[in-house]
Amino acid sequence: MHAVETPTPQHVYAGLMAGRLGAPVEEPLARMLASWSLGFGVLPDWLGLGEGRYMELMAHHFPGIDPTSLANPGRVPDPGRRDEMVDLHNLLIATRTGQIGSELLMADIVIAGCMGDDHLWQDLGLWNRADLSRLMMDTFAPRASRNTGDMKWKKFLYKQLCETEGIYTCRAPSCEVCADYQNCFGPED
């Protein structure tokens, strides 16, 4: 009698990569999908896209994969944060790279990850911070390239959002002299 092998994110990822279309964003997206399908990260049902948009994303990037085979119930987004999500959506869409047709969908997935409590790469179910940096540069390069100090991505996005709204809450004259420097720029392990 053979024991049934429990799937790992790496196993699911390998299957996704075998059925992908070939865009660079598919590598971090496959990691997110692999983690999400096994219950890791905080992404909600259908990655926060709704079933129809999720199916569209999968058909575009992973046409060889049955999208329902990955579907896993996720967290329910907090409806009280809807305005925040709209503001983040507008921020990301205003500076999308324009290289892939699914950037609007990717923006909504990143925003769903922003609703979590850990580092953004962890909330998205990515395997490391480099995956998120690649995703941000592939999808939102004009915005992502502004992160010249390698600020933690979630903090960076919210700082950008505040600056867009003309809100400057930091009392330090620059990040380098701020007492909370490690909270924004320290390691994300």
Short mmCIF file of N, CA and C in Angstrom, two decimals:
data_model
loop_
_atom_site.label_atom_id
_atom_site.label_comp_id
_atom_site.label_asym_id
_atom_site.label_seq_id
_atom_site.Cartn_x
_atom_site.Cartn_y
_atom_site.Cartn_z
N MET A 1 0.83 -1.17 0.00
CA MET A 1 0.00 0.00 0.00
C MET A 1 0.89 1.24 0.00
N HIS A 2 0.61 2.17 -0.90
CA HIS A 2 1.39 3.40 -1.01
C HIS A 2 0.72 4.52 -0.24
N ALA A 3 1.52 5.27 0.46
CA ALA A 3 1.00 6.43 1.17
C ALA A 3 0.73 7.55 0.16
N VAL A 4 -0.36 8.26 0.38
CA VAL A 4 -0.69 9.39 -0.48
C VAL A 4 0.23 10.55 -0.10
N GLU A 5 0.91 11.08 -1.09
CA GLU A 5 1.84 12.17 -0.85
C GLU A 5 1.09 13.49 -0.75
N THR A 6 1.35 14.23 0.31
CA THR A 6 0.74 15.53 0.50
C THR A 6 1.41 16.53 -0.44
N PRO A 7 0.61 17.26 -1.22
CA PRO A 7 1.22 18.22 -2.13
C PRO A 7 1.92 19.34 -1.37
N THR A 8 2.99 19.81 -1.92
CA THR A 8 3.73 20.94 -1.36
C THR A 8 3.58 22.12 -2.32
N PRO A 9 3.84 23.33 -1.82
CA PRO A 9 3.79 24.48 -2.75
C PRO A 9 4.74 24.28 -3.94
N GLN A 10 5.88 23.67 -3.71
CA GLN A 10 6.85 23.47 -4.79
C GLN A 10 6.29 22.52 -5.85
N HIS A 11 5.56 21.49 -5.42
CA HIS A 11 4.97 20.54 -6.35
C HIS A 11 3.89 21.22 -7.20
N VAL A 12 3.02 21.99 -6.54
CA VAL A 12 1.96 22.71 -7.26
C VAL A 12 2.58 23.73 -8.21
N TYR A 13 3.61 24.44 -7.75
CA TYR A 13 4.32 25.42 -8.56
C TYR A 13 4.89 24.78 -9.83
N ALA A 14 5.50 23.63 -9.69
CA ALA A 14 6.08 22.95 -10.86
C ALA A 14 4.99 22.64 -11.89
N GLY A 15 3.84 22.18 -11.43
CA GLY A 15 2.74 21.91 -12.35
C GLY A 15 2.24 23.17 -13.05
N LEU A 16 2.16 24.26 -12.30
CA LEU A 16 1.74 25.53 -12.90
C LEU A 16 2.74 26.01 -13.94
N MET A 17 4.01 25.92 -13.62
CA MET A 17 5.04 26.38 -14.56
C MET A 17 5.03 25.55 -15.84
N ALA A 18 4.66 24.29 -15.75
CA ALA A 18 4.59 23.44 -16.93
C ALA A 18 3.43 23.83 -17.84
N GLY A 19 2.39 24.48 -17.28
CA GLY A 19 1.22 24.86 -18.07
C GLY A 19 1.09 26.35 -18.30
N ARG A 20 2.17 27.10 -18.14
CA ARG A 20 2.10 28.56 -18.26
C ARG A 20 2.25 29.03 -19.69
N LEU A 21 1.88 30.28 -19.90
CA LEU A 21 1.98 30.89 -21.22
C LEU A 21 3.40 31.35 -21.52
N GLY A 22 4.08 31.98 -20.54
CA GLY A 22 5.47 32.38 -20.74
C GLY A 22 5.81 33.80 -20.33
N ALA A 23 4.90 34.56 -19.74
CA ALA A 23 5.18 35.92 -19.30
C ALA A 23 6.01 35.88 -18.01
N PRO A 24 6.92 36.85 -17.82
CA PRO A 24 7.75 36.86 -16.60
C PRO A 24 6.94 36.89 -15.30
N VAL A 25 5.80 37.55 -15.29
CA VAL A 25 5.00 37.67 -14.07
C VAL A 25 4.44 36.31 -13.62
N GLU A 26 4.48 35.33 -14.51
CA GLU A 26 3.92 34.03 -14.17
C GLU A 26 4.72 33.29 -13.11
N GLU A 27 5.99 33.57 -13.00
CA GLU A 27 6.80 32.90 -11.99
C GLU A 27 6.34 33.28 -10.58
N PRO A 28 6.30 34.57 -10.21
CA PRO A 28 5.77 34.88 -8.87
C PRO A 28 4.28 34.57 -8.74
N LEU A 29 3.52 34.72 -9.81
CA LEU A 29 2.09 34.39 -9.76
C LEU A 29 1.90 32.91 -9.47
N ALA A 30 2.71 32.05 -10.07
CA ALA A 30 2.62 30.61 -9.82
C ALA A 30 2.95 30.29 -8.36
N ARG A 31 3.88 31.02 -7.78
CA ARG A 31 4.19 30.80 -6.36
C ARG A 31 3.01 31.21 -5.48
N MET A 32 2.38 32.35 -5.82
CA MET A 32 1.20 32.78 -5.06
C MET A 32 0.09 31.74 -5.16
N LEU A 33 -0.17 31.29 -6.38
CA LEU A 33 -1.23 30.32 -6.60
C LEU A 33 -0.95 29.01 -5.87
N ALA A 34 0.30 28.56 -5.90
CA ALA A 34 0.66 27.32 -5.23
C ALA A 34 0.42 27.44 -3.72
N SER A 35 0.84 28.54 -3.15
CA SER A 35 0.65 28.76 -1.71
C SER A 35 -0.83 28.88 -1.37
N TRP A 36 -1.54 29.69 -2.14
CA TRP A 36 -2.97 29.92 -1.91
C TRP A 36 -3.76 28.61 -2.00
N SER A 37 -3.42 27.79 -2.98
CA SER A 37 -4.16 26.54 -3.17
C SER A 37 -4.02 25.60 -1.98
N LEU A 38 -2.95 25.78 -1.21
CA LEU A 38 -2.71 24.93 -0.04
C LEU A 38 -3.02 25.64 1.28
N GLY A 39 -3.61 26.84 1.18
CA GLY A 39 -4.05 27.54 2.38
C GLY A 39 -3.04 28.47 3.01
N PHE A 40 -1.96 28.78 2.32
CA PHE A 40 -0.96 29.71 2.85
C PHE A 40 -1.25 31.13 2.37
N GLY A 41 -0.81 32.12 3.12
CA GLY A 41 -1.07 33.52 2.77
C GLY A 41 -2.45 33.93 3.24
N VAL A 42 -2.86 35.13 2.85
CA VAL A 42 -4.15 35.65 3.31
C VAL A 42 -5.10 35.97 2.16
N LEU A 43 -4.76 35.57 0.96
CA LEU A 43 -5.60 35.92 -0.18
C LEU A 43 -6.99 35.30 -0.05
N PRO A 44 -8.01 36.08 -0.36
CA PRO A 44 -9.40 35.60 -0.23
C PRO A 44 -9.79 34.66 -1.37
N ASP A 45 -11.04 34.22 -1.34
CA ASP A 45 -11.57 33.38 -2.41
C ASP A 45 -11.24 34.00 -3.77
N TRP A 46 -10.90 33.13 -4.71
CA TRP A 46 -10.61 33.54 -6.09
C TRP A 46 -9.53 34.62 -6.14
N LEU A 47 -8.62 34.60 -5.18
CA LEU A 47 -7.51 35.58 -5.07
C LEU A 47 -8.01 37.01 -4.87
N GLY A 48 -9.28 37.16 -4.54
CA GLY A 48 -9.86 38.50 -4.38
C GLY A 48 -10.39 39.08 -5.67
N LEU A 49 -10.41 38.28 -6.72
CA LEU A 49 -10.82 38.75 -8.04
C LEU A 49 -12.28 38.45 -8.36
N GLY A 50 -12.89 37.56 -7.65
CA GLY A 50 -14.19 37.02 -8.06
C GLY A 50 -13.93 35.87 -9.02
N GLU A 51 -14.89 34.98 -9.12
CA GLU A 51 -14.67 33.77 -9.92
C GLU A 51 -14.39 34.06 -11.39
N GLY A 52 -15.15 34.95 -12.01
CA GLY A 52 -14.98 35.23 -13.43
C GLY A 52 -13.61 35.82 -13.77
N ARG A 53 -13.16 36.78 -12.98
CA ARG A 53 -11.86 37.40 -13.23
C ARG A 53 -10.72 36.43 -12.92
N TYR A 54 -10.91 35.58 -11.91
CA TYR A 54 -9.92 34.54 -11.61
C TYR A 54 -9.78 33.60 -12.81
N MET A 55 -10.90 33.17 -13.37
CA MET A 55 -10.87 32.27 -14.54
C MET A 55 -10.16 32.97 -15.72
N GLU A 56 -10.41 34.26 -15.88
CA GLU A 56 -9.75 35.04 -16.94
C GLU A 56 -8.24 35.06 -16.73
N LEU A 57 -7.80 35.30 -15.51
CA LEU A 57 -6.37 35.33 -15.18
C LEU A 57 -5.73 33.97 -15.49
N MET A 58 -6.38 32.92 -15.05
CA MET A 58 -5.82 31.58 -15.27
C MET A 58 -5.78 31.22 -16.75
N ALA A 59 -6.83 31.54 -17.49
CA ALA A 59 -6.85 31.24 -18.93
C ALA A 59 -5.76 32.01 -19.67
N HIS A 60 -5.49 33.21 -19.21
CA HIS A 60 -4.48 34.04 -19.87
C HIS A 60 -3.06 33.56 -19.56
N HIS A 61 -2.78 33.21 -18.32
CA HIS A 61 -1.41 32.89 -17.92
C HIS A 61 -1.12 31.40 -17.80
N PHE A 62 -2.12 30.59 -17.49
CA PHE A 62 -1.90 29.16 -17.29
C PHE A 62 -2.97 28.37 -18.05
N PRO A 63 -3.00 28.49 -19.39
CA PRO A 63 -4.07 27.86 -20.16
C PRO A 63 -4.09 26.33 -20.06
N GLY A 64 -3.00 25.73 -19.67
CA GLY A 64 -2.94 24.27 -19.55
C GLY A 64 -3.36 23.74 -18.20
N ILE A 65 -3.84 24.60 -17.32
CA ILE A 65 -4.20 24.20 -15.95
C ILE A 65 -5.70 24.36 -15.72
N ASP A 66 -6.31 23.40 -15.07
CA ASP A 66 -7.71 23.51 -14.66
C ASP A 66 -7.77 24.49 -13.49
N PRO A 67 -8.33 25.70 -13.68
CA PRO A 67 -8.30 26.71 -12.61
C PRO A 67 -9.05 26.29 -11.35
N THR A 68 -10.05 25.45 -11.49
CA THR A 68 -10.80 25.04 -10.31
C THR A 68 -10.02 24.05 -9.44
N SER A 69 -8.99 23.44 -10.01
CA SER A 69 -8.19 22.49 -9.23
C SER A 69 -7.38 23.19 -8.15
N LEU A 70 -7.19 24.50 -8.28
CA LEU A 70 -6.41 25.26 -7.31
C LEU A 70 -7.29 26.01 -6.32
N ALA A 71 -8.54 26.22 -6.66
CA ALA A 71 -9.42 27.06 -5.85
C ALA A 71 -9.47 26.58 -4.42
N ASN A 72 -9.23 27.51 -3.53
CA ASN A 72 -9.21 27.23 -2.10
C ASN A 72 -9.90 28.38 -1.39
N PRO A 73 -10.81 28.09 -0.50
CA PRO A 73 -11.44 29.21 0.21
C PRO A 73 -10.40 29.99 1.00
N GLY A 74 -10.38 31.27 0.80
CA GLY A 74 -9.45 32.13 1.52
C GLY A 74 -10.20 32.96 2.55
N ARG A 75 -9.54 33.97 3.03
CA ARG A 75 -10.15 34.87 3.99
C ARG A 75 -11.17 35.77 3.30
N VAL A 76 -12.10 36.25 4.07
CA VAL A 76 -13.09 37.20 3.56
C VAL A 76 -12.55 38.61 3.78
N PRO A 77 -12.47 39.42 2.72
CA PRO A 77 -11.95 40.77 2.89
C PRO A 77 -12.83 41.60 3.82
N ASP A 78 -12.21 42.49 4.57
CA ASP A 78 -12.92 43.37 5.49
C ASP A 78 -13.64 44.46 4.69
N PRO A 79 -14.98 44.45 4.66
CA PRO A 79 -15.71 45.46 3.88
C PRO A 79 -15.48 46.88 4.38
N GLY A 80 -15.03 47.03 5.61
CA GLY A 80 -14.76 48.36 6.16
C GLY A 80 -13.52 49.00 5.56
N ARG A 81 -12.75 48.23 4.82
CA ARG A 81 -11.51 48.75 4.21
C ARG A 81 -11.68 49.01 2.71
N ARG A 82 -12.90 49.04 2.24
CA ARG A 82 -13.19 49.21 0.81
C ARG A 82 -12.58 50.50 0.25
N ASP A 83 -12.73 51.63 0.95
CA ASP A 83 -12.17 52.89 0.46
C ASP A 83 -10.66 52.82 0.33
N GLU A 84 -10.02 52.18 1.29
CA GLU A 84 -8.57 51.98 1.27
C GLU A 84 -8.16 51.15 0.05
N MET A 85 -8.94 50.12 -0.23
CA MET A 85 -8.64 49.27 -1.37
C MET A 85 -8.79 50.03 -2.68
N VAL A 86 -9.79 50.89 -2.78
CA VAL A 86 -9.98 51.71 -3.98
C VAL A 86 -8.81 52.66 -4.16
N ASP A 87 -8.36 53.27 -3.07
CA ASP A 87 -7.22 54.20 -3.15
C ASP A 87 -5.95 53.46 -3.59
N LEU A 88 -5.71 52.27 -3.04
CA LEU A 88 -4.55 51.49 -3.46
C LEU A 88 -4.66 51.07 -4.92
N HIS A 89 -5.85 50.71 -5.35
CA HIS A 89 -6.09 50.33 -6.75
C HIS A 89 -5.71 51.50 -7.67
N ASN A 90 -6.20 52.68 -7.35
CA ASN A 90 -5.91 53.86 -8.17
C ASN A 90 -4.41 54.16 -8.19
N LEU A 91 -3.75 53.99 -7.05
CA LEU A 91 -2.32 54.24 -6.96
C LEU A 91 -1.55 53.29 -7.88
N LEU A 92 -1.86 52.00 -7.81
CA LEU A 92 -1.14 51.02 -8.62
C LEU A 92 -1.46 51.16 -10.11
N ILE A 93 -2.71 51.34 -10.43
CA ILE A 93 -3.10 51.41 -11.84
C ILE A 93 -2.51 52.64 -12.52
N ALA A 94 -2.35 53.71 -11.78
CA ALA A 94 -1.79 54.93 -12.36
C ALA A 94 -0.35 54.74 -12.83
N THR A 95 0.34 53.73 -12.30
CA THR A 95 1.74 53.53 -12.67
C THR A 95 2.01 52.08 -13.09
N ARG A 96 1.07 51.48 -13.76
CA ARG A 96 1.32 50.11 -14.22
C ARG A 96 2.31 50.15 -15.39
N THR A 97 2.97 49.06 -15.57
CA THR A 97 4.03 48.96 -16.57
C THR A 97 3.49 48.99 -17.99
N GLY A 98 2.35 48.39 -18.22
CA GLY A 98 1.77 48.37 -19.56
C GLY A 98 2.30 47.26 -20.44
N GLN A 99 2.88 46.25 -19.83
CA GLN A 99 3.48 45.16 -20.60
C GLN A 99 2.61 43.91 -20.67
N ILE A 100 1.70 43.73 -19.70
CA ILE A 100 0.87 42.53 -19.70
C ILE A 100 -0.59 42.95 -19.55
N GLY A 101 -1.46 42.19 -20.14
CA GLY A 101 -2.88 42.52 -20.12
C GLY A 101 -3.55 42.29 -18.79
N SER A 102 -2.90 41.57 -17.89
CA SER A 102 -3.53 41.24 -16.62
C SER A 102 -3.07 42.15 -15.48
N GLU A 103 -2.52 43.32 -15.78
CA GLU A 103 -2.04 44.21 -14.72
C GLU A 103 -3.17 44.67 -13.79
N LEU A 104 -4.37 44.87 -14.33
CA LEU A 104 -5.50 45.26 -13.48
C LEU A 104 -5.81 44.15 -12.48
N LEU A 105 -5.73 42.91 -12.93
CA LEU A 105 -5.98 41.77 -12.06
C LEU A 105 -4.87 41.65 -11.02
N MET A 106 -3.63 41.83 -11.44
CA MET A 106 -2.51 41.74 -10.52
C MET A 106 -2.60 42.83 -9.46
N ALA A 107 -3.06 44.02 -9.85
CA ALA A 107 -3.23 45.10 -8.87
C ALA A 107 -4.20 44.66 -7.78
N ASP A 108 -5.29 44.06 -8.16
CA ASP A 108 -6.28 43.64 -7.17
C ASP A 108 -5.77 42.51 -6.27
N ILE A 109 -4.92 41.65 -6.81
CA ILE A 109 -4.33 40.60 -5.98
C ILE A 109 -3.37 41.21 -4.96
N VAL A 110 -2.54 42.14 -5.41
CA VAL A 110 -1.60 42.81 -4.50
C VAL A 110 -2.38 43.55 -3.41
N ILE A 111 -3.46 44.21 -3.79
CA ILE A 111 -4.28 44.94 -2.82
C ILE A 111 -4.88 43.98 -1.80
N ALA A 112 -5.35 42.82 -2.25
CA ALA A 112 -5.89 41.83 -1.32
C ALA A 112 -4.81 41.41 -0.32
N GLY A 113 -3.58 41.29 -0.79
CA GLY A 113 -2.46 40.98 0.10
C GLY A 113 -2.17 42.09 1.10
N CYS A 114 -2.39 43.33 0.68
CA CYS A 114 -2.16 44.47 1.57
C CYS A 114 -3.11 44.45 2.77
N MET A 115 -4.20 43.72 2.67
CA MET A 115 -5.16 43.66 3.77
C MET A 115 -4.72 42.71 4.88
N GLY A 116 -3.63 41.99 4.67
CA GLY A 116 -3.11 41.09 5.69
C GLY A 116 -2.24 41.83 6.71
N ASP A 117 -1.78 41.10 7.71
CA ASP A 117 -1.03 41.70 8.81
C ASP A 117 0.47 41.45 8.77
N ASP A 118 0.94 40.60 7.88
CA ASP A 118 2.38 40.31 7.80
C ASP A 118 3.01 41.13 6.68
N HIS A 119 4.25 40.80 6.37
CA HIS A 119 4.90 41.44 5.23
C HIS A 119 4.11 41.09 3.97
N LEU A 120 4.08 41.98 3.02
CA LEU A 120 3.26 41.79 1.83
C LEU A 120 3.62 40.49 1.10
N TRP A 121 4.89 40.17 0.99
CA TRP A 121 5.26 38.94 0.28
C TRP A 121 4.70 37.72 0.99
N GLN A 122 4.65 37.75 2.32
CA GLN A 122 4.09 36.62 3.07
C GLN A 122 2.58 36.57 2.92
N ASP A 123 1.93 37.73 2.99
CA ASP A 123 0.47 37.77 2.86
C ASP A 123 0.01 37.30 1.48
N LEU A 124 0.83 37.55 0.47
CA LEU A 124 0.51 37.10 -0.89
C LEU A 124 0.81 35.62 -1.10
N GLY A 125 1.51 35.01 -0.16
CA GLY A 125 1.88 33.60 -0.32
C GLY A 125 3.13 33.42 -1.18
N LEU A 126 3.89 34.50 -1.36
CA LEU A 126 5.14 34.39 -2.11
C LEU A 126 6.18 33.73 -1.21
N TRP A 127 7.27 33.26 -1.78
CA TRP A 127 8.23 32.47 -1.03
C TRP A 127 9.34 33.31 -0.45
N ASN A 128 9.52 34.53 -0.98
CA ASN A 128 10.53 35.43 -0.43
C ASN A 128 10.26 36.84 -0.96
N ARG A 129 10.95 37.80 -0.41
CA ARG A 129 10.76 39.19 -0.77
C ARG A 129 11.17 39.45 -2.23
N ALA A 130 12.16 38.73 -2.70
CA ALA A 130 12.62 38.91 -4.09
C ALA A 130 11.49 38.61 -5.08
N ASP A 131 10.62 37.63 -4.76
CA ASP A 131 9.47 37.34 -5.62
C ASP A 131 8.58 38.56 -5.75
N LEU A 132 8.34 39.24 -4.63
CA LEU A 132 7.49 40.42 -4.65
C LEU A 132 8.16 41.56 -5.40
N SER A 133 9.43 41.76 -5.19
CA SER A 133 10.15 42.82 -5.90
C SER A 133 10.07 42.60 -7.41
N ARG A 134 10.23 41.37 -7.83
CA ARG A 134 10.13 41.05 -9.26
C ARG A 134 8.72 41.32 -9.78
N LEU A 135 7.71 40.88 -9.03
CA LEU A 135 6.32 41.12 -9.40
C LEU A 135 6.04 42.62 -9.53
N MET A 136 6.51 43.39 -8.57
CA MET A 136 6.27 44.84 -8.59
C MET A 136 6.96 45.49 -9.79
N MET A 137 8.19 45.09 -10.09
CA MET A 137 8.91 45.67 -11.23
C MET A 137 8.30 45.22 -12.55
N ASP A 138 7.86 43.99 -12.65
CA ASP A 138 7.25 43.50 -13.88
C ASP A 138 5.90 44.15 -14.15
N THR A 139 5.18 44.48 -13.10
CA THR A 139 3.80 44.91 -13.24
C THR A 139 3.59 46.40 -13.01
N PHE A 140 4.34 46.98 -12.09
CA PHE A 140 4.15 48.39 -11.72
C PHE A 140 5.49 49.12 -11.67
N ALA A 141 6.29 48.97 -12.70
CA ALA A 141 7.66 49.50 -12.71
C ALA A 141 7.75 50.99 -12.41
N PRO A 142 6.90 51.85 -12.98
CA PRO A 142 7.04 53.28 -12.65
C PRO A 142 6.89 53.57 -11.16
N ARG A 143 6.03 52.86 -10.48
CA ARG A 143 5.85 53.04 -9.03
C ARG A 143 6.97 52.31 -8.29
N ALA A 144 7.21 51.08 -8.65
CA ALA A 144 8.19 50.25 -7.94
C ALA A 144 9.60 50.84 -8.02
N SER A 145 9.94 51.46 -9.13
CA SER A 145 11.28 52.04 -9.27
C SER A 145 11.51 53.21 -8.33
N ARG A 146 10.46 53.73 -7.74
CA ARG A 146 10.59 54.81 -6.75
C ARG A 146 11.06 54.29 -5.39
N ASN A 147 11.03 52.99 -5.21
CA ASN A 147 11.45 52.39 -3.95
C ASN A 147 12.97 52.24 -3.96
N THR A 148 13.66 53.35 -4.06
CA THR A 148 15.12 53.35 -4.21
C THR A 148 15.84 52.92 -2.95
N GLY A 149 15.21 53.06 -1.79
CA GLY A 149 15.85 52.67 -0.53
C GLY A 149 15.51 51.27 -0.11
N ASP A 150 14.81 50.51 -0.95
CA ASP A 150 14.42 49.14 -0.64
C ASP A 150 13.53 49.07 0.61
N MET A 151 12.60 50.03 0.70
CA MET A 151 11.63 50.03 1.80
C MET A 151 10.76 48.80 1.69
N LYS A 152 10.27 48.30 2.80
CA LYS A 152 9.35 47.17 2.78
C LYS A 152 8.15 47.57 1.91
N TRP A 153 7.70 46.66 1.08
CA TRP A 153 6.74 47.00 0.04
C TRP A 153 5.40 47.53 0.55
N LYS A 154 4.86 46.93 1.58
CA LYS A 154 3.57 47.40 2.08
C LYS A 154 3.72 48.81 2.65
N LYS A 155 4.77 49.05 3.42
CA LYS A 155 5.03 50.39 3.95
C LYS A 155 5.24 51.38 2.81
N PHE A 156 5.97 50.95 1.79
CA PHE A 156 6.23 51.81 0.64
C PHE A 156 4.92 52.21 -0.05
N LEU A 157 4.05 51.25 -0.30
CA LEU A 157 2.79 51.56 -0.97
C LEU A 157 1.94 52.52 -0.16
N TYR A 158 1.86 52.29 1.14
CA TYR A 158 1.06 53.19 1.97
C TYR A 158 1.71 54.57 2.10
N LYS A 159 3.03 54.63 2.12
CA LYS A 159 3.71 55.93 2.13
C LYS A 159 3.43 56.67 0.83
N GLN A 160 3.46 55.96 -0.28
CA GLN A 160 3.14 56.56 -1.57
C GLN A 160 1.70 57.05 -1.59
N LEU A 161 0.81 56.27 -1.02
CA LEU A 161 -0.60 56.65 -0.95
C LEU A 161 -0.77 57.93 -0.14
N CYS A 162 -0.11 57.99 1.00
CA CYS A 162 -0.19 59.20 1.83
C CYS A 162 0.37 60.42 1.10
N GLU A 163 1.49 60.25 0.42
CA GLU A 163 2.09 61.37 -0.31
C GLU A 163 1.18 61.83 -1.44
N THR A 164 0.52 60.88 -2.09
CA THR A 164 -0.42 61.24 -3.16
C THR A 164 -1.56 62.09 -2.61
N GLU A 165 -1.97 61.79 -1.38
CA GLU A 165 -3.06 62.53 -0.74
C GLU A 165 -2.56 63.79 -0.03
N GLY A 166 -1.23 64.03 -0.06
CA GLY A 166 -0.68 65.19 0.61
C GLY A 166 -0.60 65.04 2.11
N ILE A 167 -0.52 63.81 2.59
CA ILE A 167 -0.43 63.54 4.02
C ILE A 167 1.00 63.12 4.34
N TYR A 168 1.65 63.89 5.18
CA TYR A 168 3.03 63.59 5.58
C TYR A 168 3.05 63.44 7.10
N THR A 169 2.99 62.19 7.56
CA THR A 169 2.88 61.95 9.00
C THR A 169 4.23 61.75 9.68
N CYS A 170 5.27 61.50 8.93
CA CYS A 170 6.58 61.26 9.53
C CYS A 170 7.18 62.59 9.97
N ARG A 171 7.66 62.63 11.21
CA ARG A 171 8.22 63.86 11.74
C ARG A 171 9.70 63.98 11.49
N ALA A 172 10.36 62.90 11.07
CA ALA A 172 11.80 62.96 10.80
C ALA A 172 12.04 63.66 9.47
N PRO A 173 13.14 64.42 9.36
CA PRO A 173 13.41 65.10 8.09
C PRO A 173 13.76 64.15 6.96
N SER A 174 14.24 62.96 7.27
CA SER A 174 14.51 61.94 6.25
C SER A 174 14.47 60.57 6.92
N CYS A 175 14.27 59.56 6.12
CA CYS A 175 14.18 58.20 6.66
C CYS A 175 15.45 57.80 7.39
N GLU A 176 16.59 58.24 6.91
CA GLU A 176 17.86 57.83 7.48
C GLU A 176 18.04 58.25 8.94
N VAL A 177 17.34 59.30 9.38
CA VAL A 177 17.48 59.76 10.77
C VAL A 177 16.27 59.39 11.62
N CYS A 178 15.35 58.64 11.07
CA CYS A 178 14.11 58.28 11.78
C CYS A 178 14.39 57.18 12.80
N ALA A 179 13.80 57.30 13.97
CA ALA A 179 13.95 56.29 15.02
C ALA A 179 13.32 54.96 14.62
N ASP A 180 12.36 54.98 13.70
CA ASP A 180 11.69 53.76 13.25
C ASP A 180 12.26 53.19 11.96
N TYR A 181 13.47 53.57 11.62
CA TYR A 181 14.09 53.15 10.35
C TYR A 181 14.02 51.64 10.15
N GLN A 182 14.34 50.85 11.18
CA GLN A 182 14.34 49.39 11.05
C GLN A 182 12.95 48.83 10.77
N ASN A 183 11.89 49.51 11.21
CA ASN A 183 10.54 49.04 10.92
C ASN A 183 10.22 49.13 9.44
N CYS A 184 10.81 50.08 8.75
CA CYS A 184 10.53 50.27 7.33
C CYS A 184 11.55 49.61 6.42
N PHE A 185 12.81 49.55 6.84
CA PHE A 185 13.87 49.09 5.96
C PHE A 185 14.61 47.85 6.44
N GLY A 186 14.28 47.33 7.60
CA GLY A 186 14.98 46.16 8.13
C GLY A 186 14.66 44.91 7.34
N PRO A 187 15.30 43.80 7.70
CA PRO A 187 15.05 42.54 7.00
C PRO A 187 13.61 42.07 7.18
N GLU A 188 13.13 41.30 6.21
CA GLU A 188 11.75 40.81 6.22
C GLU A 188 11.71 39.29 6.34
N ASP A 189 12.29 38.77 7.36
CA ASP A 189 12.32 37.32 7.52
C ASP A 189 11.16 36.83 8.34
#
